[in-house]
Amino acid sequence: QYIGASNRDNTPIGSNEQYPVNFVVPARGTYEILGKAFSESSSGSQAGNVVSVTLENIPGGSDMNPAHIIRECLTDPDWGMGYAESDIDDVSFMACADKLYFENMGISILWDRQTAIEDFIKEIVKHIDAALYVDRFTGKFKLKLIRFDYDENTLLELDETNIDKVTDFSRPAFGELTNSVSVNYWDSETNTDASVTLQDIALAQMQGVTINTTVQYPGFTNKTTATKVAERDLKTLSTPLITCTIYANTDGASLNIGDVFKFTWPDYEVFGVVMRVTGIAYGDGKNNRVRINATQDVFNLPDSVIIEPPPPEWVDPNEPPVAVANRIVFEVPYLELVQQNGQTATDGELSANPEVGYVGAAALRPQSNAINARLMTNDGGGFEDIGALDFCPGAFLNEAVDIVDSFGNIVYTFSIKNAIETENVSLGTWCQIDSEIMEVVALSENEITVKRGCLDTVPTKHAEDTPIYFWDAYAQGSPTEYVQSDTIDVRLLTGTGGGELLLEEAPEDSLTIVGRAARPYPPGNFKVNGAYFPSEIDLEEPVLLSWSHRDRIQQTGASLIDFATSDIGPESGVSYLVEAEAIMPDNSTNTFYSENVGSVTSKEIDLSIEVPPTGYAAIVFKVASVRSGIQSLFFQTNRVNVLKTPYDLQAIYTE
């Protein structure tokens, strides 16, 4: 058979060529080949005979049909996975190839990564929005496009009569929806990277702000297709879709990945909602309960789009790569692991091995034609290619940022400059400045409003010109599992149309694993004598330190918890370590008070009893969380100068 714009030996066919293709046809009946009707009488054919058809003006030009690409990857004996043709479900692959041909969804993609071929197949499946799985009855690979191709009245219904329980039910809040989607693709006409952005104008007006996300589809080569998939993704992201896990009886055993069914569950006020299977487990023979991961279905591809293409702004793609100047390397925090792997799997791994840690990195685009960067890591055996890192949006502080203002209020709004692709930042995601992680509340080209000291970090001061990394959706992590005290070297290799930065030309960063993900979050809402971060105190009076509980296990919702929020938790088994540290005039330190005070949220220190050494210039009060001997990544700290002291000092230290 032939469907698409390349024949069986992958020879490309131009969009305006006439090209003869031979088809083996049935002996009787009517049939259709690319829109041309044939029958036994009109062709005079017999079973096994060949009909020759000339194809003209093939949609997609020299792009290849994605169904053919997937099939070739599965069956090619040299570079593919080497499966036999008999392992392929011809009916499903041919149906998908037909549909993709008439959707004009051809792909041309350069794949120069040294990764498993399964990753390449997943990339193609992502482009066309499909499901590839092995049929449990036939043992053959089946390909199913996620489209609006079903009759709702004929669907299987799962409800209280055949469902045992429903877990992990969620529906995004109104403020969590995305109202703008940008699709990056390769424009074959200009031979450059290009992008197209679509917006749900009504949703954006109701939310009062543009919430954008960027999706990479490098295999698409024209704006029409890119716009179609942008509309597809926008519809998905701008709709409050239900997701859940359903435990059904054997009625659910007829479903496969990609199938749709109707779901009714009165406890959640859900009645007859069409859901699509994203994952399924059929039991183990002893327990035949079927576990179905599902999401509400809106995945129908638009039939047509209206495009007004802007004039291309050409940038030479062959400009040689330069090193990444603005970058951060970090140990992946707990919540990021939860978002990637699920909370149950993450908690199980950390419980078994609390010293485990993973390397992550983020970077700002160093030049306009930079496509991405390769993340390279070295734990002592030489550098290894981890994968591609997409550059994240960013900006720079226009002025120094303190923790509190002159009135003692937490500083939440900063002046910024030199914004880089910040139109792609979604509100509610996080950014990082130095070591502090913050949630983005509002953002413009010259100002940002945030929540301070989120996740396992604490609010700190930041200098002017410090970069801001909006890496929540853009960071690349290594799948390699390291343990505490391992040191890993990291380099980022910029990639452009002109090539890739040489390993020896890339700057090197080093990271020592500390088992970050298993560490308890530091306490929040830290105060000294009832105030946030006072600069001076009277030491002739007792000093009252107070704080609020935090719980990393509970803090996995869509909205991050701010530093100043009251009690969350605490996490089971957490106690608090309180320290007081004297700062001498030469900046040397002496910890004169240290006590684990248990699970209370305040401690009064009488410095007339806990006397620091004479001649001190300032005091730092510190509080950290401790669980099973594991301490939080950071202390909450407050450095203060003294107004009065029981000692006759020659000078009072000032910063």
XYZ file of C-alpha atoms in Angstrom:
655
model
C 0.000 0.000 0.000
C 1.015 3.660 -0.244
C -0.182 6.410 2.019
C 1.744 9.637 2.467
C 4.599 11.285 0.696
C 7.271 8.603 0.595
C 7.286 5.115 -0.848
C 8.408 1.928 0.843
C 12.127 2.653 0.323
C 11.601 6.153 1.797
C 12.219 7.910 -1.525
C 10.678 11.402 -1.097
C 7.987 12.605 -3.461
C 7.800 16.291 -4.347
C 4.532 18.093 -3.809
C 4.056 18.826 -7.515
C 5.401 15.611 -9.014
C 3.478 12.927 -10.845
C 4.485 9.593 -9.426
C 3.255 6.111 -10.456
C 2.397 3.770 -7.599
C 1.298 0.145 -7.952
C -1.396 -1.333 -5.699
C -2.376 -4.969 -5.225
C -6.174 -4.947 -5.349
C -8.946 -7.412 -4.403
C -10.732 -9.554 -6.972
C -14.226 -8.257 -6.353
C -16.042 -5.264 -5.009
C -15.369 -1.552 -5.089
C -12.526 0.183 -3.333
C -10.877 3.566 -3.193
C -7.239 4.591 -3.596
C -6.502 8.158 -2.470
C -9.911 9.384 -3.467
C -10.103 7.545 -6.827
C -12.860 4.943 -7.044
C -12.193 1.532 -8.623
C -14.217 -1.631 -9.044
C -13.725 -5.048 -10.579
C -15.537 -3.988 -13.740
C -13.698 -0.715 -14.158
C -10.246 -2.124 -13.552
C -10.697 -5.605 -14.958
C -8.501 -6.816 -12.119
C -8.341 -10.193 -10.477
C -7.121 -11.037 -6.988
C -3.447 -10.198 -6.679
C -3.393 -8.087 -9.853
C -1.775 -4.654 -9.878
C -3.440 -1.331 -10.576
C -1.208 1.616 -11.478
C -2.256 5.035 -10.186
C -0.532 8.350 -10.827
C -0.377 10.608 -7.784
C -0.257 14.356 -8.253
C 0.095 17.324 -5.887
C 0.633 15.191 -2.834
C -0.182 17.036 0.405
C 2.820 17.371 2.662
C 5.445 17.558 -0.077
C 8.480 15.565 0.942
C 7.344 15.065 4.553
C 6.881 11.459 5.598
C 3.730 9.932 6.996
C 4.257 9.543 10.787
C 2.564 6.121 10.775
C 5.202 4.962 8.287
C 7.952 6.418 10.467
C 6.738 4.509 13.529
C 6.338 1.299 11.562
C 9.828 1.627 10.094
C 11.308 2.196 13.555
C 9.606 -0.944 14.821
C 10.505 -3.244 11.925
C 13.765 -2.112 10.356
C 16.306 -4.918 10.979
C 19.369 -2.654 10.725
C 18.735 0.527 12.715
C 15.210 -0.147 13.994
C 13.889 -2.493 16.681
C 13.797 -5.442 14.269
C 10.247 -6.676 14.847
C 8.699 -8.871 12.142
C 6.013 -7.429 9.867
C 3.650 -9.972 11.409
C 4.058 -8.171 14.754
C 2.348 -5.070 13.315
C -1.415 -4.642 13.348
C -1.853 -3.633 9.699
C -5.460 -2.509 10.096
C -4.726 0.060 12.795
C -1.530 1.347 11.152
C -3.222 1.705 7.748
C -6.204 3.516 9.290
C -3.858 5.940 11.068
C -1.789 6.450 7.915
C -4.957 7.279 5.956
C -6.117 9.752 8.586
C -2.719 11.424 8.896
C -2.471 11.718 5.109
C -5.777 13.539 4.823
C -4.866 15.724 7.818
C -1.650 16.624 5.939
C 0.291 15.841 9.108
C 3.617 14.856 7.564
C 6.882 14.999 9.488
C 10.458 15.805 8.553
C 12.760 15.648 11.548
C 16.486 15.519 12.177
C 17.229 13.137 15.039
C 20.878 13.377 16.047
C 20.560 12.312 19.673
C 22.252 9.200 20.977
C 19.223 7.850 22.831
C 17.020 4.777 22.717
C 14.844 4.431 19.618
C 11.839 4.191 21.945
C 12.405 7.889 22.765
C 12.264 8.784 19.077
C 9.016 6.843 18.673
C 7.558 8.655 21.683
C 8.445 11.985 20.038
C 6.558 11.022 16.852
C 3.585 9.767 18.882
C 3.554 13.094 20.770
C 3.506 15.039 17.478
C 0.455 13.251 16.114
C -1.317 12.815 19.480
C -1.610 9.051 19.396
C -1.256 5.917 21.498
C 1.056 3.018 20.585
C 0.634 -0.200 22.523
C 0.771 -3.986 22.232
C -2.672 -5.568 21.977
C -2.960 -8.075 24.820
C -5.047 -10.467 22.713
C -3.085 -10.483 19.429
C 0.351 -9.500 20.740
C 0.660 -7.022 17.855
C 1.595 -3.339 17.929
C -1.467 -1.125 17.473
C -1.470 2.576 16.671
C -4.456 4.699 17.662
C -4.908 8.386 16.936
C -6.516 10.455 19.686
C -9.343 12.004 17.713
C -13.068 12.669 17.911
C -13.886 9.453 16.052
C -16.503 7.780 18.243
C -20.259 7.678 18.813
C -20.873 8.684 22.403
C -24.081 6.651 22.542
C -22.207 3.378 21.955
C -19.492 3.860 24.579
C -18.982 1.609 27.609
C -20.208 3.317 30.775
C -18.410 2.931 34.097
C -20.377 3.960 37.181
C -21.228 2.782 40.693
C -22.420 -0.576 39.354
C -19.002 -1.614 38.038
C -16.526 0.694 39.826
C -15.035 -0.271 43.195
C -13.456 3.088 43.971
C -12.119 6.327 42.435
C -8.858 7.918 43.601
C -6.653 10.893 42.679
C -9.645 12.821 41.362
C -8.706 16.332 40.285
C -10.065 19.166 38.190
C -7.874 22.260 37.644
C -9.014 25.479 39.234
C -9.968 28.386 36.985
C -6.716 30.199 37.713
C -4.627 27.161 36.746
C -5.846 27.007 33.145
C -3.635 28.041 30.232
C -5.141 30.581 27.828
C -2.291 30.830 25.306
C -0.199 28.174 23.551
C 2.941 28.743 21.474
C 4.106 25.955 19.159
C 7.719 25.929 17.999
C 8.312 24.135 14.694
C 10.692 24.096 11.699
C 9.585 26.254 8.766
C 10.721 24.511 5.582
C 10.112 27.638 3.476
C 12.490 29.864 5.443
C 14.686 26.997 6.689
C 14.535 28.404 10.222
C 12.865 27.750 13.553
C 9.446 29.364 13.711
C 6.579 29.602 16.145
C 2.851 30.233 16.146
C 0.776 31.379 19.118
C -2.967 30.932 19.665
C -4.959 32.393 22.542
C -8.332 31.750 24.140
C -9.261 35.427 24.245
C -12.382 34.973 26.360
C -10.524 32.948 28.989
C -7.657 35.461 29.051
C -10.111 38.309 29.631
C -11.780 36.437 32.484
C -8.430 35.580 34.093
C -7.137 39.100 33.554
C -3.709 37.937 32.380
C -2.109 35.933 29.604
C -1.033 32.495 30.798
C 1.139 30.981 28.079
C 2.931 27.701 27.597
C 5.315 26.670 24.813
C 5.276 23.244 23.136
C 8.052 21.885 20.923
C 7.061 20.128 17.663
C 10.305 20.196 15.628
C 9.033 17.585 13.145
C 6.318 19.800 11.660
C 7.431 21.930 8.733
C 4.565 24.306 7.922
C 2.465 26.852 9.723
C -0.849 25.227 8.848
C -0.026 22.037 10.715
C 1.620 23.936 13.582
C -1.517 26.021 13.990
C -3.723 22.934 14.003
C -1.775 21.307 16.801
C -1.600 24.621 18.686
C -5.396 24.752 18.578
C -5.523 21.123 19.688
C -3.241 21.755 22.664
C -4.925 25.039 23.569
C -8.290 23.332 23.784
C -6.794 20.743 26.114
C -4.986 23.214 28.367
C -7.767 25.810 28.531
C -10.391 23.287 29.644
C -10.692 22.167 33.294
C -10.228 18.487 32.489
C -11.034 15.806 35.031
C -8.262 13.307 35.763
C -8.582 10.316 38.063
C -7.751 6.682 38.709
C -10.678 4.263 38.458
C -10.732 0.759 39.922
C -13.363 -1.173 37.939
C -14.488 -4.768 37.707
C -13.964 -6.882 34.593
C -16.276 -4.586 32.592
C -13.232 -2.353 32.192
C -11.070 -5.158 30.791
C -12.265 -4.433 27.241
C -10.531 -1.050 27.259
C -7.065 -0.303 25.898
C -4.833 2.769 26.093
C -6.407 5.518 23.979
C -9.965 4.126 24.208
C -12.839 6.256 25.443
C -15.684 5.466 27.842
C -18.399 7.298 29.775
C -17.847 7.942 33.469
C -20.477 8.605 36.135
C -19.634 9.195 39.804
C -22.211 11.199 41.795
C -19.843 11.856 44.732
C -17.889 14.172 42.412
C -20.968 15.370 40.510
C -19.758 13.657 37.340
C -22.440 12.275 35.055
C -21.802 10.698 31.641
C -18.468 12.449 31.071
C -16.426 10.997 28.196
C -13.008 9.912 29.505
C -9.972 8.598 27.663
C -7.683 5.862 28.975
C -4.096 7.027 29.533
C -2.920 3.931 31.393
C -4.408 0.581 32.373
C -3.540 -2.504 34.428
C -5.630 -5.657 34.161
C -4.852 -7.404 37.451
C -2.603 -10.307 38.280
C -4.906 -13.324 37.973
C -5.684 -13.336 41.685
C -7.202 -9.901 41.802
C -8.949 -9.109 38.522
C -9.794 -5.530 39.414
C -8.897 -3.254 36.477
C -7.013 -0.036 37.314
C -7.666 2.713 34.757
C -5.844 6.047 34.628
C -8.064 8.402 32.672
C -8.531 12.013 31.682
C -11.525 13.830 30.283
C -11.544 13.731 26.478
C -11.284 16.857 24.331
C -8.623 15.621 21.917
C -10.232 16.173 18.549
C -8.039 17.727 15.875
C -9.444 20.896 14.234
C -10.468 20.392 10.606
C -9.350 23.809 9.418
C -7.618 26.909 10.701
C -7.384 30.494 9.562
C -3.825 31.783 9.412
C -2.409 35.213 8.836
C 1.335 34.507 8.639
C 3.578 37.392 9.716
C 6.674 38.180 7.674
C 9.548 35.996 8.908
C 12.334 37.629 10.894
C 15.322 35.801 9.493
C 18.230 34.925 11.761
C 21.223 33.084 10.385
C 20.827 29.554 11.842
C 24.430 28.726 10.991
C 25.935 31.205 13.452
C 28.392 29.212 15.601
C 27.327 28.382 19.168
C 28.560 30.275 22.204
C 28.820 29.119 25.805
C 25.831 29.401 28.146
C 26.626 32.303 30.451
C 23.517 32.296 32.662
C 22.824 28.854 34.064
C 22.094 27.058 37.331
C 22.820 23.500 38.384
C 20.849 22.093 41.311
C 19.770 18.944 43.049
C 16.173 18.262 42.005
C 13.727 19.233 44.796
C 11.068 16.923 46.196
C 8.072 18.489 44.440
C 9.742 18.266 41.031
C 10.261 14.514 41.561
C 6.616 14.176 42.603
C 5.468 15.959 39.453
C 7.649 13.718 37.298
C 7.125 10.327 38.959
C 4.063 10.620 41.198
C 3.997 11.029 44.962
C 3.587 7.339 45.842
C 6.612 6.258 43.807
C 8.704 9.195 45.029
C 7.865 8.648 48.703
C 8.593 4.935 48.349
C 11.995 5.582 46.805
C 12.973 8.190 49.413
C 11.784 6.007 52.273
C 14.013 3.169 51.060
C 16.967 5.442 50.306
C 16.767 8.947 51.845
C 20.260 9.823 50.586
C 19.266 9.603 46.923
C 19.487 12.710 44.722
C 19.211 13.737 41.078
C 21.000 16.449 39.107
C 19.018 19.172 37.345
C 19.955 22.241 35.326
C 18.357 25.300 33.741
C 19.741 28.016 31.478
C 18.845 31.222 29.663
C 19.196 31.316 25.875
C 22.730 32.628 25.143
C 22.050 33.722 21.538
C 18.971 34.205 19.378
C 19.630 31.226 17.094
C 20.402 28.775 19.909
C 18.020 25.818 19.606
C 18.746 24.058 22.893
C 21.681 22.712 24.874
C 22.940 19.214 25.606
C 23.182 18.380 29.303
C 26.464 16.561 29.965
C 27.311 15.057 33.375
C 30.423 13.407 34.762
C 30.492 11.463 38.034
C 34.084 10.359 37.552
C 33.823 8.082 34.530
C 33.778 10.764 31.837
C 31.040 13.020 30.505
C 27.724 11.408 29.531
C 25.011 12.908 27.305
C 21.841 13.158 29.409
C 19.606 14.807 26.821
C 18.407 18.102 25.400
C 17.717 21.060 27.673
C 15.223 23.675 26.496
C 16.248 27.206 27.427
C 13.943 28.710 30.024
C 12.486 32.222 30.108
C 14.393 34.654 32.282
C 15.092 38.204 33.371
C 17.486 40.147 35.609
C 16.927 42.112 38.797
C 16.912 45.839 38.094
C 17.853 46.594 41.697
C 18.972 44.800 44.833
C 16.184 42.935 46.650
C 15.922 42.666 50.436
C 13.733 40.303 52.448
C 11.757 43.078 54.183
C 11.229 46.747 53.469
C 11.835 49.656 55.846
C 8.450 48.984 57.503
C 9.234 45.347 58.219
C 6.952 43.979 55.503
C 8.042 41.086 53.282
C 9.146 42.326 49.848
C 7.080 40.547 47.188
C 7.413 42.794 44.117
C 10.727 43.380 42.327
C 11.802 45.596 39.453
C 13.259 43.541 36.591
C 14.937 44.213 33.239
C 16.131 42.475 30.062
C 13.248 39.992 30.025
C 13.869 36.911 27.849
C 10.799 35.098 26.457
C 8.785 35.837 29.605
C 5.603 35.729 27.524
C 5.983 31.944 27.850
C 5.815 32.016 31.667
C 2.605 30.674 33.213
C 1.417 32.270 36.441
C 1.509 29.833 39.333
C 4.755 28.215 38.182
C 7.976 28.804 40.040
C 11.164 30.703 39.350
C 14.539 30.735 41.097
C 16.820 33.614 42.118
C 20.115 32.458 43.624
C 18.993 29.578 45.894
C 15.484 30.930 46.585
C 12.478 29.370 44.805
C 9.432 31.625 44.380
C 5.988 31.248 42.821
C 5.133 33.724 40.047
C 2.005 35.699 40.988
C 2.186 38.491 38.372
C 4.681 39.323 35.648
C 5.344 42.123 33.176
C 8.394 43.226 31.216
C 9.615 45.392 34.090
C 8.088 43.968 37.263
C 7.414 40.647 38.967
C 5.306 39.766 42.015
C 6.081 36.496 43.764
C 5.568 34.306 46.798
C 8.849 34.183 48.752
C 10.804 31.229 50.154
C 8.792 28.387 48.639
C 9.370 24.610 48.814
C 12.558 23.796 50.742
C 14.132 27.253 50.331
C 14.146 30.389 52.501
C 13.920 34.090 51.597
C 17.316 35.724 51.120
C 18.761 38.985 49.830
C 19.616 39.272 46.123
C 21.996 41.637 44.336
C 21.192 43.829 41.359
C 21.653 42.110 37.959
C 21.082 38.637 39.443
C 19.397 36.402 36.826
C 15.902 34.997 37.329
C 15.279 31.491 35.968
C 11.667 30.517 35.205
C 12.650 26.859 35.008
C 9.566 25.078 36.356
C 8.541 23.725 32.913
C 11.947 23.897 31.243
C 14.601 22.238 33.422
C 16.361 19.051 32.355
C 17.143 16.411 34.958
C 19.443 13.424 34.847
C 17.722 10.049 35.369
C 20.888 8.781 37.057
C 20.431 8.098 40.757
C 23.199 9.522 42.915
C 23.684 9.346 46.683
C 24.747 11.810 49.331
C 28.338 13.121 48.994
C 28.581 12.200 45.286
C 30.072 15.095 43.291
C 28.949 15.537 39.682
C 30.452 17.867 37.078
C 27.999 19.444 34.632
C 28.481 21.147 31.266
C 25.930 22.573 28.837
C 26.660 22.396 25.098
C 24.803 25.056 23.117
C 23.298 23.839 19.835
C 22.598 26.047 16.783
C 22.144 25.467 13.062
C 25.896 25.940 12.821
C 26.699 23.010 15.103
C 27.189 22.204 18.764
C 29.577 23.761 21.261
C 32.630 21.593 21.898
C 32.770 19.921 25.304
C 36.084 21.555 26.180
C 34.654 25.012 25.382
C 31.737 24.700 27.806
C 32.128 26.067 31.347
C 31.923 23.473 34.110
C 29.801 23.487 37.256
C 30.034 20.990 40.117
C 27.258 19.762 42.391
C 27.570 17.688 45.566
C 24.505 15.600 46.371
C 23.007 16.204 49.837
C 19.859 14.053 49.626
C 17.725 17.152 49.120
C 14.412 15.496 48.286
C 14.176 13.541 51.550
C 15.033 16.507 53.775
C 12.177 18.155 55.715
C 11.178 21.647 54.657
C 12.534 24.424 56.905
C 9.975 26.129 59.160
C 8.204 29.153 57.740
C 6.865 32.434 59.091
C 10.060 32.968 61.122
C 10.022 35.975 63.459
C 12.292 37.514 66.101
C 10.341 39.238 68.875
C 7.232 39.123 66.683
C 8.824 40.871 63.666
C 10.096 39.650 60.310
C 13.882 39.983 60.055
C 14.515 42.974 62.348
C 17.941 44.530 61.902
C 18.363 45.524 65.578
C 17.158 44.191 68.910
C 17.615 45.024 72.591
C 19.550 42.162 74.139
C 18.768 43.256 77.704
C 15.346 41.705 77.109
C 14.690 37.987 76.428
C 14.538 37.180 72.722
C 11.456 35.283 71.469
C 11.891 33.247 68.295
C 8.722 31.925 66.624
C 7.958 29.988 63.440
C 5.306 27.891 61.670
C 5.201 24.221 60.689
C 5.824 23.018 57.146
C 5.139 19.599 55.588
C 6.665 18.657 52.223
C 4.328 15.609 51.998
C 1.250 17.863 52.161
C 2.719 20.715 50.085
C 2.248 19.077 46.673
C -0.759 21.049 45.422
C -0.871 23.342 42.436
C -0.274 26.457 44.555
C 2.994 26.813 46.467
C 3.121 27.795 50.138
C 4.602 31.219 50.861
C 7.191 31.874 53.598
C 4.703 33.945 55.634
C 1.892 31.352 55.600
C 0.823 29.923 58.959
C 1.104 26.260 59.980
C 1.107 23.475 57.367
C 1.537 20.064 58.985
C 4.017 19.465 60.532
C 5.571 16.507 58.741
C 5.532 13.435 60.956
C 8.561 13.176 63.231
C 9.802 16.736 62.739
C 11.468 18.678 65.555
C 13.296 22.009 65.493
C 16.934 22.904 66.045
C 17.429 26.427 67.451
C 20.836 28.084 67.441
C 22.301 31.476 68.338
C 25.609 32.449 66.801
C 27.839 35.353 67.800
C 29.519 37.309 64.991
C 32.842 38.791 66.025
C 34.250 42.061 64.602
C 36.542 40.040 62.331
C 33.457 38.113 61.050
C 34.485 34.887 62.781
C 31.584 33.029 64.434
C 30.891 31.200 67.657
C 27.695 29.201 68.218
C 26.955 29.811 71.908
C 23.428 28.340 72.007
C 22.143 25.160 70.317
C 19.126 23.109 71.360
C 16.592 20.773 69.754
C 13.396 22.163 71.248
C 11.070 19.424 69.980
C 7.939 20.118 67.955
C 7.034 23.490 69.528
C 6.831 26.610 67.343
C 8.537 29.148 69.616
C 11.537 29.468 71.895
C 12.533 32.228 74.281
C 16.256 32.736 74.774
C 17.376 34.695 77.840
C 20.735 36.074 76.795
C 21.457 37.196 80.347
C 21.894 33.461 81.007
C 23.011 32.245 77.599
C 25.803 34.778 77.496
C 27.791 35.061 74.247
C 31.505 35.811 74.338
C 32.521 39.368 75.047
C 33.399 41.563 72.124
C 30.766 40.303 69.707
C 29.421 42.580 66.999
C 26.136 40.916 65.991
C 24.043 37.807 66.609
C 22.475 35.392 64.138
C 19.388 33.474 65.275
C 18.745 30.256 63.351
C 15.992 27.608 63.196
C 16.037 24.382 61.142
C 13.753 21.345 60.871
C 15.064 17.889 61.786
C 13.483 14.497 61.071
C 15.173 11.183 61.937
C 18.535 12.918 62.064
C 18.006 14.567 58.643
C 18.136 18.368 58.708
C 16.383 20.809 56.384
C 18.393 22.103 53.437
C 18.452 25.636 54.894
C 18.150 27.350 58.266
C 15.752 30.234 58.672
C 18.199 32.935 59.794
C 18.038 36.497 61.113
C 21.208 38.513 61.689
C 20.757 41.427 64.097
C 22.870 44.239 65.477
C 22.425 45.093 69.149
C 21.092 48.276 70.697
C 22.165 47.442 74.235
C 24.546 44.850 75.587
C 25.823 43.803 79.017
C 29.319 44.510 77.736
C 31.110 47.828 77.222
C 32.028 47.453 73.559
C 34.408 49.796 71.794
C 32.331 49.685 68.582
C 29.016 48.405 67.365
C 29.140 46.333 64.157
C 27.195 47.681 61.218
C 26.806 46.042 57.825
